[in-house]
Amino acid sequence: MFELYKERNLSDNLSDTITFFKTFGKHFFKNFFIINGIFLMILMVLIYFISKIYTEVLFSNANNFANNPNYLSNFISENIFLVLGGFITAIILIAILSMLNITFPIVYLKLFEKEHHTNFSTQEIINELKKNIGKMIAFLFGTAFVIVPLAFIIFGVLILLCFILIGIPLVFIAIIGFSSWIMLSYHDYILNDVGFFKALSNGYYLLKLKFWTIVGTTFLMMMLVQIIQGIITIVPYMFMMGSMFVSSQNAGSQAENFSTLGILMTVIMVLSVVLSYIFNNFIVINQGLIYYSLHEDTQNYTTNNQIDLIGTDVE
């Protein structure tokens, strides 16, 4: 049986994440696409049209740029309502999908902890998500008005330190540590009856317990995800490069070549966005296992449960 509450080192965090998806991946992603599918499709269509319009303006009107350097700004001014409407809609959809995408794995692990199996239904997951809508919104605003300004201050100082070289590794470590701190805090915020700032405090405390193990695990998981995404997206990218080469050799019009290139770039953009949302589940689950592992280290859930079970089979 897969254990959430378990002491884990760096290799355990990685191997258990992979084991989790090998064991429960089918049930996990089936529910993920049922719940997030509609938002993903809407976002895909929106990104497709925005990217298509942008690439058409950029490539199909290349001659206009040569004759008029302000062509792009003029195009935006003439279509300001369309541009703003698309931008605002995209921001809202991205915010909704991002919060659902991050919260879904947390709620999934919560139900797994409660039921000790994955026989729970899609409706149970939806009900848990509904219960946490207020927390999702609160954390989103807290991130925008508290965490983001704090990040600007911290990384601004570290960037200044880059001029004396010591800041370069510090920025790298800080980005990973900061990301893990936010994720641990969000887990605590969703799973427990705590306020926003208390969750941030608890997340910081958990991060300090095994800082280097957490940073190392998070870095390796992010790298693994990026490598897999890169391998998948490199196929259409290579196809695009080949198409550019062929187009440059044939006698087709420049407009047709740019149009083909624009479509390929749009497809790659849409694919990259969708893959980032799908593979983000691996990072969140990995952070969730770290969260449960840290609580096992501090509160000994497994030992306490075993003590509670002593004598339960005695008639």
PDB file of C-alpha atoms in Angstrom:
ATOM      1  CA  MET A   1       0.000   0.000   0.000  1.00  0.00           C
ATOM      2  CA  PHE A   2       1.250   3.471  -0.892  1.00  0.00           C
ATOM      3  CA  GLU A   3       2.037   5.512   2.233  1.00  0.00           C
ATOM      4  CA  LEU A   4       1.712   9.281   2.416  1.00  0.00           C
ATOM      5  CA  TYR A   5       3.085   9.611   5.929  1.00  0.00           C
ATOM      6  CA  LYS A   6       6.569   8.232   5.525  1.00  0.00           C
ATOM      7  CA  GLU A   7      10.068   9.517   6.221  1.00  0.00           C
ATOM      8  CA  ARG A   8      11.684  10.285   2.882  1.00  0.00           C
ATOM      9  CA  ASN A   9      15.112  11.403   1.739  1.00  0.00           C
ATOM     10  CA  LEU A  10      15.837  13.007  -1.633  1.00  0.00           C
ATOM     11  CA  SER A  11      15.761   9.780  -3.642  1.00  0.00           C
ATOM     12  CA  ASP A  12      12.612   8.589  -1.823  1.00  0.00           C
ATOM     13  CA  ASN A  13      10.800  11.816  -2.713  1.00  0.00           C
ATOM     14  CA  LEU A  14      11.576  11.305  -6.389  1.00  0.00           C
ATOM     15  CA  SER A  15      10.964   7.550  -6.552  1.00  0.00           C
ATOM     16  CA  ASP A  16       7.696   7.781  -4.599  1.00  0.00           C
ATOM     17  CA  THR A  17       6.438  10.496  -6.953  1.00  0.00           C
ATOM     18  CA  ILE A  18       7.088   8.227  -9.921  1.00  0.00           C
ATOM     19  CA  THR A  19       5.560   5.240  -8.078  1.00  0.00           C
ATOM     20  CA  PHE A  20       2.453   7.284  -7.282  1.00  0.00           C
ATOM     21  CA  PHE A  21       1.775   8.054 -10.937  1.00  0.00           C
ATOM     22  CA  LYS A  22       2.634   4.526 -12.056  1.00  0.00           C
ATOM     23  CA  THR A  23       0.107   3.177  -9.556  1.00  0.00           C
ATOM     24  CA  PHE A  24      -2.650   5.789  -9.577  1.00  0.00           C
ATOM     25  CA  GLY A  25      -1.905   7.813 -12.732  1.00  0.00           C
ATOM     26  CA  LYS A  26      -4.834   6.472 -14.738  1.00  0.00           C
ATOM     27  CA  HIS A  27      -7.390   7.387 -12.058  1.00  0.00           C
ATOM     28  CA  PHE A  28      -5.638  10.694 -11.335  1.00  0.00           C
ATOM     29  CA  PHE A  29      -5.482  11.992 -14.912  1.00  0.00           C
ATOM     30  CA  LYS A  30      -8.954  10.718 -15.797  1.00  0.00           C
ATOM     31  CA  ASN A  31     -10.392  12.945 -13.082  1.00  0.00           C
ATOM     32  CA  PHE A  32      -7.947  15.748 -13.909  1.00  0.00           C
ATOM     33  CA  PHE A  33      -9.186  15.998 -17.491  1.00  0.00           C
ATOM     34  CA  ILE A  34     -12.840  15.629 -16.481  1.00  0.00           C
ATOM     35  CA  ILE A  35     -12.558  18.561 -14.063  1.00  0.00           C
ATOM     36  CA  ASN A  36     -10.042  20.753 -15.877  1.00  0.00           C
ATOM     37  CA  GLY A  37     -10.765  19.687 -19.460  1.00  0.00           C
ATOM     38  CA  ILE A  38     -13.297  22.399 -20.314  1.00  0.00           C
ATOM     39  CA  PHE A  39     -11.010  25.169 -19.044  1.00  0.00           C
ATOM     40  CA  LEU A  40      -8.033  23.659 -20.885  1.00  0.00           C
ATOM     41  CA  MET A  41      -9.965  23.516 -24.164  1.00  0.00           C
ATOM     42  CA  ILE A  42     -11.170  27.105 -23.828  1.00  0.00           C
ATOM     43  CA  LEU A  43      -7.643  28.250 -22.994  1.00  0.00           C
ATOM     44  CA  MET A  44      -6.215  26.277 -25.940  1.00  0.00           C
ATOM     45  CA  VAL A  45      -8.671  27.911 -28.355  1.00  0.00           C
ATOM     46  CA  LEU A  46      -7.992  31.359 -26.911  1.00  0.00           C
ATOM     47  CA  ILE A  47      -4.211  30.950 -27.077  1.00  0.00           C
ATOM     48  CA  TYR A  48      -4.503  29.553 -30.588  1.00  0.00           C
ATOM     49  CA  PHE A  49      -6.396  32.585 -31.900  1.00  0.00           C
ATOM     50  CA  ILE A  50      -4.247  35.117 -30.017  1.00  0.00           C
ATOM     51  CA  SER A  51      -1.058  33.449 -31.279  1.00  0.00           C
ATOM     52  CA  LYS A  52      -2.467  33.152 -34.782  1.00  0.00           C
ATOM     53  CA  ILE A  53      -3.387  36.840 -34.903  1.00  0.00           C
ATOM     54  CA  TYR A  54       0.017  37.813 -33.508  1.00  0.00           C
ATOM     55  CA  THR A  55       1.988  35.661 -35.953  1.00  0.00           C
ATOM     56  CA  GLU A  56      -0.114  36.836 -38.886  1.00  0.00           C
ATOM     57  CA  VAL A  57       0.545  40.433 -37.944  1.00  0.00           C
ATOM     58  CA  LEU A  58       4.223  39.676 -37.391  1.00  0.00           C
ATOM     59  CA  PHE A  59       4.956  37.527 -40.446  1.00  0.00           C
ATOM     60  CA  SER A  60       2.289  38.178 -43.062  1.00  0.00           C
ATOM     61  CA  ASN A  61       2.850  41.922 -42.783  1.00  0.00           C
ATOM     62  CA  ALA A  62       6.624  41.870 -42.678  1.00  0.00           C
ATOM     63  CA  ASN A  63       6.731  44.322 -45.559  1.00  0.00           C
ATOM     64  CA  ASN A  64       4.532  46.725 -43.611  1.00  0.00           C
ATOM     65  CA  PHE A  65       7.075  46.745 -40.787  1.00  0.00           C
ATOM     66  CA  ALA A  66       9.780  47.691 -43.252  1.00  0.00           C
ATOM     67  CA  ASN A  67       7.718  50.583 -44.557  1.00  0.00           C
ATOM     68  CA  ASN A  68       6.174  51.544 -41.230  1.00  0.00           C
ATOM     69  CA  PRO A  69       8.086  50.719 -37.993  1.00  0.00           C
ATOM     70  CA  ASN A  70       4.980  51.665 -35.968  1.00  0.00           C
ATOM     71  CA  TYR A  71       2.779  49.136 -37.750  1.00  0.00           C
ATOM     72  CA  LEU A  72       2.320  46.871 -34.710  1.00  0.00           C
ATOM     73  CA  SER A  73       1.425  49.707 -32.336  1.00  0.00           C
ATOM     74  CA  ASN A  74      -1.003  51.086 -34.923  1.00  0.00           C
ATOM     75  CA  PHE A  75      -2.604  47.661 -35.299  1.00  0.00           C
ATOM     76  CA  ILE A  76      -3.086  47.392 -31.520  1.00  0.00           C
ATOM     77  CA  SER A  77      -4.567  50.906 -31.358  1.00  0.00           C
ATOM     78  CA  GLU A  78      -7.032  50.138 -34.122  1.00  0.00           C
ATOM     79  CA  ASN A  79      -8.091  46.867 -32.455  1.00  0.00           C
ATOM     80  CA  ILE A  80      -7.756  47.926 -28.817  1.00  0.00           C
ATOM     81  CA  PHE A  81     -11.033  46.368 -27.614  1.00  0.00           C
ATOM     82  CA  LEU A  82     -10.255  43.031 -29.259  1.00  0.00           C
ATOM     83  CA  VAL A  83      -6.723  43.006 -27.841  1.00  0.00           C
ATOM     84  CA  LEU A  84      -7.806  44.035 -24.333  1.00  0.00           C
ATOM     85  CA  GLY A  85     -10.749  41.634 -24.339  1.00  0.00           C
ATOM     86  CA  GLY A  86      -8.570  38.720 -25.362  1.00  0.00           C
ATOM     87  CA  PHE A  87      -5.887  39.666 -22.843  1.00  0.00           C
ATOM     88  CA  ILE A  88      -8.311  40.025 -19.912  1.00  0.00           C
ATOM     89  CA  THR A  89     -10.112  36.789 -20.815  1.00  0.00           C
ATOM     90  CA  ALA A  90      -6.782  34.965 -21.023  1.00  0.00           C
ATOM     91  CA  ILE A  91      -5.664  36.315 -17.629  1.00  0.00           C
ATOM     92  CA  ILE A  92      -8.932  35.243 -15.959  1.00  0.00           C
ATOM     93  CA  LEU A  93      -8.808  31.775 -17.523  1.00  0.00           C
ATOM     94  CA  ILE A  94      -5.152  31.327 -16.628  1.00  0.00           C
ATOM     95  CA  ALA A  95      -5.863  32.354 -13.012  1.00  0.00           C
ATOM     96  CA  ILE A  96      -8.816  29.939 -12.732  1.00  0.00           C
ATOM     97  CA  LEU A  97      -7.013  27.073 -14.415  1.00  0.00           C
ATOM     98  CA  SER A  98      -3.821  27.650 -12.433  1.00  0.00           C
ATOM     99  CA  MET A  99      -5.631  27.558  -9.091  1.00  0.00           C
ATOM    100  CA  LEU A 100      -7.599  24.451 -10.120  1.00  0.00           C
ATOM    101  CA  ASN A 101      -4.459  22.829 -11.457  1.00  0.00           C
ATOM    102  CA  ILE A 102      -2.554  23.416  -8.219  1.00  0.00           C
ATOM    103  CA  THR A 103      -5.443  22.594  -5.878  1.00  0.00           C
ATOM    104  CA  PHE A 104      -6.573  19.417  -7.657  1.00  0.00           C
ATOM    105  CA  PRO A 105      -3.530  17.285  -6.651  1.00  0.00           C
ATOM    106  CA  ILE A 106      -3.707  18.584  -3.070  1.00  0.00           C
ATOM    107  CA  VAL A 107      -7.381  17.631  -2.767  1.00  0.00           C
ATOM    108  CA  TYR A 108      -6.662  14.302  -4.462  1.00  0.00           C
ATOM    109  CA  LEU A 109      -4.026  13.434  -1.860  1.00  0.00           C
ATOM    110  CA  LYS A 110      -6.385  14.598   0.893  1.00  0.00           C
ATOM    111  CA  LEU A 111      -9.075  12.154  -0.271  1.00  0.00           C
ATOM    112  CA  PHE A 112      -6.458   9.443  -0.691  1.00  0.00           C
ATOM    113  CA  GLU A 113      -5.350   9.995   2.909  1.00  0.00           C
ATOM    114  CA  LYS A 114      -8.950   9.861   4.099  1.00  0.00           C
ATOM    115  CA  GLU A 115     -10.104   6.826   2.084  1.00  0.00           C
ATOM    116  CA  HIS A 116      -6.776   4.933   1.901  1.00  0.00           C
ATOM    117  CA  HIS A 117      -7.585   4.088  -1.713  1.00  0.00           C
ATOM    118  CA  THR A 118      -8.492   5.773  -5.021  1.00  0.00           C
ATOM    119  CA  ASN A 119     -12.063   4.550  -5.303  1.00  0.00           C
ATOM    120  CA  PHE A 120     -13.389   8.018  -4.577  1.00  0.00           C
ATOM    121  CA  SER A 121     -15.439   9.569  -7.363  1.00  0.00           C
ATOM    122  CA  THR A 122     -15.013  12.654  -9.510  1.00  0.00           C
ATOM    123  CA  GLN A 123     -17.929  14.232  -7.651  1.00  0.00           C
ATOM    124  CA  GLU A 124     -16.121  13.835  -4.332  1.00  0.00           C
ATOM    125  CA  ILE A 125     -13.128  15.685  -5.775  1.00  0.00           C
ATOM    126  CA  ILE A 126     -15.393  18.406  -7.142  1.00  0.00           C
ATOM    127  CA  ASN A 127     -17.106  18.754  -3.749  1.00  0.00           C
ATOM    128  CA  GLU A 128     -13.732  19.198  -2.048  1.00  0.00           C
ATOM    129  CA  LEU A 129     -12.710  21.785  -4.627  1.00  0.00           C
ATOM    130  CA  LYS A 130     -15.968  23.666  -4.086  1.00  0.00           C
ATOM    131  CA  LYS A 131     -15.325  23.750  -0.339  1.00  0.00           C
ATOM    132  CA  ASN A 132     -11.992  25.442  -1.002  1.00  0.00           C
ATOM    133  CA  ILE A 133     -13.073  28.034  -3.584  1.00  0.00           C
ATOM    134  CA  GLY A 134     -12.843  30.785  -0.970  1.00  0.00           C
ATOM    135  CA  LYS A 135      -9.353  29.686   0.014  1.00  0.00           C
ATOM    136  CA  MET A 136      -8.270  29.522  -3.627  1.00  0.00           C
ATOM    137  CA  ILE A 137      -9.395  33.107  -4.207  1.00  0.00           C
ATOM    138  CA  ALA A 138      -7.887  34.316  -0.925  1.00  0.00           C
ATOM    139  CA  PHE A 139      -4.535  32.697  -1.676  1.00  0.00           C
ATOM    140  CA  LEU A 140      -4.571  34.097  -5.210  1.00  0.00           C
ATOM    141  CA  PHE A 141      -5.043  37.634  -3.882  1.00  0.00           C
ATOM    142  CA  GLY A 142      -2.538  36.996  -1.098  1.00  0.00           C
ATOM    143  CA  THR A 143      -0.028  35.890  -3.704  1.00  0.00           C
ATOM    144  CA  ALA A 144      -0.659  38.977  -5.835  1.00  0.00           C
ATOM    145  CA  PHE A 145      -0.485  41.552  -3.020  1.00  0.00           C
ATOM    146  CA  VAL A 146       1.844  39.953  -0.462  1.00  0.00           C
ATOM    147  CA  ILE A 147       4.017  37.236  -1.965  1.00  0.00           C
ATOM    148  CA  VAL A 148       4.767  38.892  -5.330  1.00  0.00           C
ATOM    149  CA  PRO A 149       5.928  42.215  -3.781  1.00  0.00           C
ATOM    150  CA  LEU A 150       8.039  40.236  -1.294  1.00  0.00           C
ATOM    151  CA  ALA A 151       9.543  38.259  -4.171  1.00  0.00           C
ATOM    152  CA  PHE A 152      10.430  41.485  -6.007  1.00  0.00           C
ATOM    153  CA  ILE A 153      12.274  42.770  -2.951  1.00  0.00           C
ATOM    154  CA  ILE A 154      14.162  39.522  -2.272  1.00  0.00           C
ATOM    155  CA  PHE A 155      15.137  38.820  -5.862  1.00  0.00           C
ATOM    156  CA  GLY A 156      15.930  42.479  -6.478  1.00  0.00           C
ATOM    157  CA  VAL A 157      18.552  42.330  -3.724  1.00  0.00           C
ATOM    158  CA  LEU A 158      19.893  39.004  -5.003  1.00  0.00           C
ATOM    159  CA  ILE A 159      20.146  40.327  -8.558  1.00  0.00           C
ATOM    160  CA  LEU A 160      22.206  43.240  -7.267  1.00  0.00           C
ATOM    161  CA  LEU A 161      24.485  40.696  -5.563  1.00  0.00           C
ATOM    162  CA  CYS A 162      25.008  39.028  -8.950  1.00  0.00           C
ATOM    163  CA  PHE A 163      27.409  41.841  -9.779  1.00  0.00           C
ATOM    164  CA  ILE A 164      29.767  40.380  -7.183  1.00  0.00           C
ATOM    165  CA  LEU A 165      29.119  36.804  -8.435  1.00  0.00           C
ATOM    166  CA  ILE A 166      27.921  35.448  -5.069  1.00  0.00           C
ATOM    167  CA  GLY A 167      24.375  36.391  -6.016  1.00  0.00           C
ATOM    168  CA  ILE A 168      24.236  34.003  -8.995  1.00  0.00           C
ATOM    169  CA  PRO A 169      24.003  30.731  -6.998  1.00  0.00           C
ATOM    170  CA  LEU A 170      21.902  32.496  -4.348  1.00  0.00           C
ATOM    171  CA  VAL A 171      19.318  33.534  -6.969  1.00  0.00           C
ATOM    172  CA  PHE A 172      19.185  29.981  -8.284  1.00  0.00           C
ATOM    173  CA  ILE A 173      18.704  28.482  -4.803  1.00  0.00           C
ATOM    174  CA  ALA A 174      16.261  31.222  -3.773  1.00  0.00           C
ATOM    175  CA  ILE A 175      13.977  30.632  -6.784  1.00  0.00           C
ATOM    176  CA  ILE A 176      13.650  26.935  -5.975  1.00  0.00           C
ATOM    177  CA  GLY A 177      13.352  27.484  -2.221  1.00  0.00           C
ATOM    178  CA  PHE A 178      10.809  30.277  -2.689  1.00  0.00           C
ATOM    179  CA  SER A 179       8.682  28.093  -4.981  1.00  0.00           C
ATOM    180  CA  SER A 180       8.747  25.203  -2.518  1.00  0.00           C
ATOM    181  CA  TRP A 181       7.881  27.505   0.384  1.00  0.00           C
ATOM    182  CA  ILE A 182       4.785  28.747  -1.457  1.00  0.00           C
ATOM    183  CA  MET A 183       3.728  25.205  -2.336  1.00  0.00           C
ATOM    184  CA  LEU A 184       4.179  23.904   1.216  1.00  0.00           C
ATOM    185  CA  SER A 185       2.271  26.910   2.528  1.00  0.00           C
ATOM    186  CA  TYR A 186      -0.572  26.328   0.074  1.00  0.00           C
ATOM    187  CA  HIS A 187      -0.776  22.667   1.086  1.00  0.00           C
ATOM    188  CA  ASP A 188      -1.060  23.734   4.718  1.00  0.00           C
ATOM    189  CA  TYR A 189      -3.644  26.393   3.834  1.00  0.00           C
ATOM    190  CA  ILE A 190      -5.892  23.935   1.953  1.00  0.00           C
ATOM    191  CA  LEU A 191      -5.477  20.935   4.261  1.00  0.00           C
ATOM    192  CA  ASN A 192      -5.780  22.694   7.615  1.00  0.00           C
ATOM    193  CA  ASP A 193      -7.993  25.291   9.259  1.00  0.00           C
ATOM    194  CA  VAL A 194      -5.389  28.061   9.282  1.00  0.00           C
ATOM    195  CA  GLY A 195      -5.226  31.621   8.012  1.00  0.00           C
ATOM    196  CA  PHE A 196      -3.140  32.868   5.110  1.00  0.00           C
ATOM    197  CA  PHE A 197      -0.242  34.254   7.151  1.00  0.00           C
ATOM    198  CA  LYS A 198      -0.246  31.264   9.512  1.00  0.00           C
ATOM    199  CA  ALA A 199       0.049  28.978   6.479  1.00  0.00           C
ATOM    200  CA  LEU A 200       3.020  31.006   5.224  1.00  0.00           C
ATOM    201  CA  SER A 201       4.623  30.706   8.651  1.00  0.00           C
ATOM    202  CA  ASN A 202       4.009  26.946   8.777  1.00  0.00           C
ATOM    203  CA  GLY A 203       5.350  26.529   5.258  1.00  0.00           C
ATOM    204  CA  TYR A 204       8.518  28.409   6.175  1.00  0.00           C
ATOM    205  CA  TYR A 205       8.968  26.225   9.262  1.00  0.00           C
ATOM    206  CA  LEU A 206       8.577  23.052   7.189  1.00  0.00           C
ATOM    207  CA  LEU A 207      11.015  24.318   4.571  1.00  0.00           C
ATOM    208  CA  LYS A 208      13.671  24.907   7.220  1.00  0.00           C
ATOM    209  CA  LEU A 209      13.377  21.355   8.543  1.00  0.00           C
ATOM    210  CA  LYS A 210      15.052  19.809   5.493  1.00  0.00           C
ATOM    211  CA  PHE A 211      15.983  22.799   3.373  1.00  0.00           C
ATOM    212  CA  TRP A 212      18.657  21.232   1.177  1.00  0.00           C
ATOM    213  CA  THR A 213      16.729  17.982   0.699  1.00  0.00           C
ATOM    214  CA  ILE A 214      13.629  19.931  -0.338  1.00  0.00           C
ATOM    215  CA  VAL A 215      15.549  22.261  -2.651  1.00  0.00           C
ATOM    216  CA  GLY A 216      17.399  19.329  -4.216  1.00  0.00           C
ATOM    217  CA  THR A 217      14.237  17.297  -4.718  1.00  0.00           C
ATOM    218  CA  THR A 218      12.331  20.257  -6.171  1.00  0.00           C
ATOM    219  CA  PHE A 219      15.187  21.102  -8.537  1.00  0.00           C
ATOM    220  CA  LEU A 220      15.504  17.531  -9.831  1.00  0.00           C
ATOM    221  CA  MET A 221      11.738  17.172 -10.304  1.00  0.00           C
ATOM    222  CA  MET A 222      11.553  20.487 -12.183  1.00  0.00           C
ATOM    223  CA  MET A 223      14.471  19.450 -14.382  1.00  0.00           C
ATOM    224  CA  LEU A 224      12.872  16.057 -15.092  1.00  0.00           C
ATOM    225  CA  VAL A 225       9.590  17.709 -16.059  1.00  0.00           C
ATOM    226  CA  GLN A 226      11.343  20.242 -18.306  1.00  0.00           C
ATOM    227  CA  ILE A 227      13.351  17.523 -20.036  1.00  0.00           C
ATOM    228  CA  ILE A 228      10.232  15.442 -20.753  1.00  0.00           C
ATOM    229  CA  GLN A 229       8.349  18.512 -22.006  1.00  0.00           C
ATOM    230  CA  GLY A 230      11.318  19.458 -24.153  1.00  0.00           C
ATOM    231  CA  ILE A 231      11.492  16.012 -25.726  1.00  0.00           C
ATOM    232  CA  ILE A 232       7.776  16.138 -26.599  1.00  0.00           C
ATOM    233  CA  THR A 233       7.816  19.690 -28.000  1.00  0.00           C
ATOM    234  CA  ILE A 234      11.037  19.210 -29.965  1.00  0.00           C
ATOM    235  CA  VAL A 235       9.190  17.045 -32.529  1.00  0.00           C
ATOM    236  CA  PRO A 236       6.907  19.833 -33.830  1.00  0.00           C
ATOM    237  CA  TYR A 237       9.806  22.271 -33.420  1.00  0.00           C
ATOM    238  CA  MET A 238      12.017  20.171 -35.691  1.00  0.00           C
ATOM    239  CA  PHE A 239       9.115  19.891 -38.102  1.00  0.00           C
ATOM    240  CA  MET A 240       8.840  23.680 -38.089  1.00  0.00           C
ATOM    241  CA  MET A 241      12.572  24.098 -38.768  1.00  0.00           C
ATOM    242  CA  GLY A 242      12.353  21.600 -41.615  1.00  0.00           C
ATOM    243  CA  SER A 243       9.353  23.430 -43.030  1.00  0.00           C
ATOM    244  CA  MET A 244      11.262  26.715 -42.914  1.00  0.00           C
ATOM    245  CA  PHE A 245      14.155  25.148 -44.803  1.00  0.00           C
ATOM    246  CA  VAL A 246      11.895  23.625 -47.466  1.00  0.00           C
ATOM    247  CA  SER A 247       9.953  26.863 -47.809  1.00  0.00           C
ATOM    248  CA  SER A 248      13.145  28.824 -48.384  1.00  0.00           C
ATOM    249  CA  GLN A 249      14.075  26.435 -51.199  1.00  0.00           C
ATOM    250  CA  ASN A 250      10.808  26.469 -53.117  1.00  0.00           C
ATOM    251  CA  ALA A 251       9.371  29.221 -55.232  1.00  0.00           C
ATOM    252  CA  GLY A 252       6.355  29.836 -53.041  1.00  0.00           C
ATOM    253  CA  SER A 253       5.403  33.342 -52.059  1.00  0.00           C
ATOM    254  CA  GLN A 254       6.871  34.871 -48.950  1.00  0.00           C
ATOM    255  CA  ALA A 255       3.381  35.400 -47.527  1.00  0.00           C
ATOM    256  CA  GLU A 256       2.567  31.685 -47.830  1.00  0.00           C
ATOM    257  CA  ASN A 257       5.842  30.718 -46.165  1.00  0.00           C
ATOM    258  CA  PHE A 258       5.232  33.125 -43.291  1.00  0.00           C
ATOM    259  CA  SER A 259       1.642  31.870 -42.924  1.00  0.00           C
ATOM    260  CA  THR A 260       2.825  28.248 -42.611  1.00  0.00           C
ATOM    261  CA  LEU A 261       5.494  29.254 -40.119  1.00  0.00           C
ATOM    262  CA  GLY A 262       2.925  31.185 -38.098  1.00  0.00           C
ATOM    263  CA  ILE A 263       0.590  28.189 -37.870  1.00  0.00           C
ATOM    264  CA  LEU A 264       3.417  25.915 -36.723  1.00  0.00           C
ATOM    265  CA  MET A 265       4.523  28.419 -34.076  1.00  0.00           C
ATOM    266  CA  THR A 266       0.927  28.670 -32.858  1.00  0.00           C
ATOM    267  CA  VAL A 267       0.619  24.881 -32.557  1.00  0.00           C
ATOM    268  CA  ILE A 268       3.884  24.701 -30.604  1.00  0.00           C
ATOM    269  CA  MET A 269       2.702  27.495 -28.296  1.00  0.00           C
ATOM    270  CA  VAL A 270      -0.617  25.739 -27.577  1.00  0.00           C
ATOM    271  CA  LEU A 271       1.115  22.391 -27.034  1.00  0.00           C
ATOM    272  CA  SER A 272       3.652  23.934 -24.652  1.00  0.00           C
ATOM    273  CA  VAL A 273       0.949  25.573 -22.525  1.00  0.00           C
ATOM    274  CA  VAL A 274      -1.147  22.400 -22.282  1.00  0.00           C
ATOM    275  CA  LEU A 275       1.893  20.271 -21.419  1.00  0.00           C
ATOM    276  CA  SER A 276       2.951  22.731 -18.721  1.00  0.00           C
ATOM    277  CA  TYR A 277      -0.422  22.344 -16.986  1.00  0.00           C
ATOM    278  CA  ILE A 278      -0.365  18.554 -17.281  1.00  0.00           C
ATOM    279  CA  PHE A 279       3.201  18.089 -16.075  1.00  0.00           C
ATOM    280  CA  ASN A 280       2.752  20.615 -13.279  1.00  0.00           C
ATOM    281  CA  ASN A 281       0.832  17.822 -11.519  1.00  0.00           C
ATOM    282  CA  PHE A 282       4.101  15.943 -11.042  1.00  0.00           C
ATOM    283  CA  ILE A 283       5.639  18.932  -9.266  1.00  0.00           C
ATOM    284  CA  VAL A 284       2.606  19.505  -7.011  1.00  0.00           C
ATOM    285  CA  ILE A 285       2.328  15.815  -6.097  1.00  0.00           C
ATOM    286  CA  ASN A 286       6.048  15.787  -5.356  1.00  0.00           C
ATOM    287  CA  GLN A 287       5.602  18.786  -3.051  1.00  0.00           C
ATOM    288  CA  GLY A 288       2.634  17.047  -1.457  1.00  0.00           C
ATOM    289  CA  LEU A 289       4.714  13.978  -0.656  1.00  0.00           C
ATOM    290  CA  ILE A 290       7.362  16.265   0.831  1.00  0.00           C
ATOM    291  CA  TYR A 291       4.632  17.915   2.933  1.00  0.00           C
ATOM    292  CA  TYR A 292       3.334  14.602   4.299  1.00  0.00           C
ATOM    293  CA  SER A 293       6.882  13.363   4.854  1.00  0.00           C
ATOM    294  CA  LEU A 294       7.759  16.431   6.909  1.00  0.00           C
ATOM    295  CA  HIS A 295       4.667  15.936   9.057  1.00  0.00           C
ATOM    296  CA  GLU A 296       5.678  12.325   9.614  1.00  0.00           C
ATOM    297  CA  ASP A 297       9.084  13.577  10.774  1.00  0.00           C
ATOM    298  CA  THR A 298       7.561  16.042  13.233  1.00  0.00           C
ATOM    299  CA  GLN A 299       4.389  14.288  14.424  1.00  0.00           C
ATOM    300  CA  ASN A 300       4.983  10.554  13.844  1.00  0.00           C
ATOM    301  CA  TYR A 301       1.571   9.841  12.327  1.00  0.00           C
ATOM    302  CA  THR A 302       2.490   6.284  11.323  1.00  0.00           C
ATOM    303  CA  THR A 303       3.769   5.351  14.769  1.00  0.00           C
ATOM    304  CA  ASN A 304       0.725   6.863  16.476  1.00  0.00           C
ATOM    305  CA  ASN A 305      -1.658   5.014  14.129  1.00  0.00           C
ATOM    306  CA  GLN A 306       0.105   1.726  14.802  1.00  0.00           C
ATOM    307  CA  ILE A 307      -0.241   2.326  18.557  1.00  0.00           C
ATOM    308  CA  ASP A 308      -3.951   3.091  18.095  1.00  0.00           C
ATOM    309  CA  LEU A 309      -4.424  -0.182  16.218  1.00  0.00           C
ATOM    310  CA  ILE A 310      -2.925  -2.270  19.036  1.00  0.00           C
ATOM    311  CA  GLY A 311      -5.659  -4.398  20.518  1.00  0.00           C
ATOM    312  CA  THR A 312      -8.281  -3.611  17.880  1.00  0.00           C
ATOM    313  CA  ASP A 313      -8.231  -7.233  16.693  1.00  0.00           C
ATOM    314  CA  VAL A 314      -8.632  -8.589  20.200  1.00  0.00           C
ATOM    315  CA  GLU A 315     -12.163  -9.816  20.804  1.00  0.00           C
TER     316      GLU A 315
END
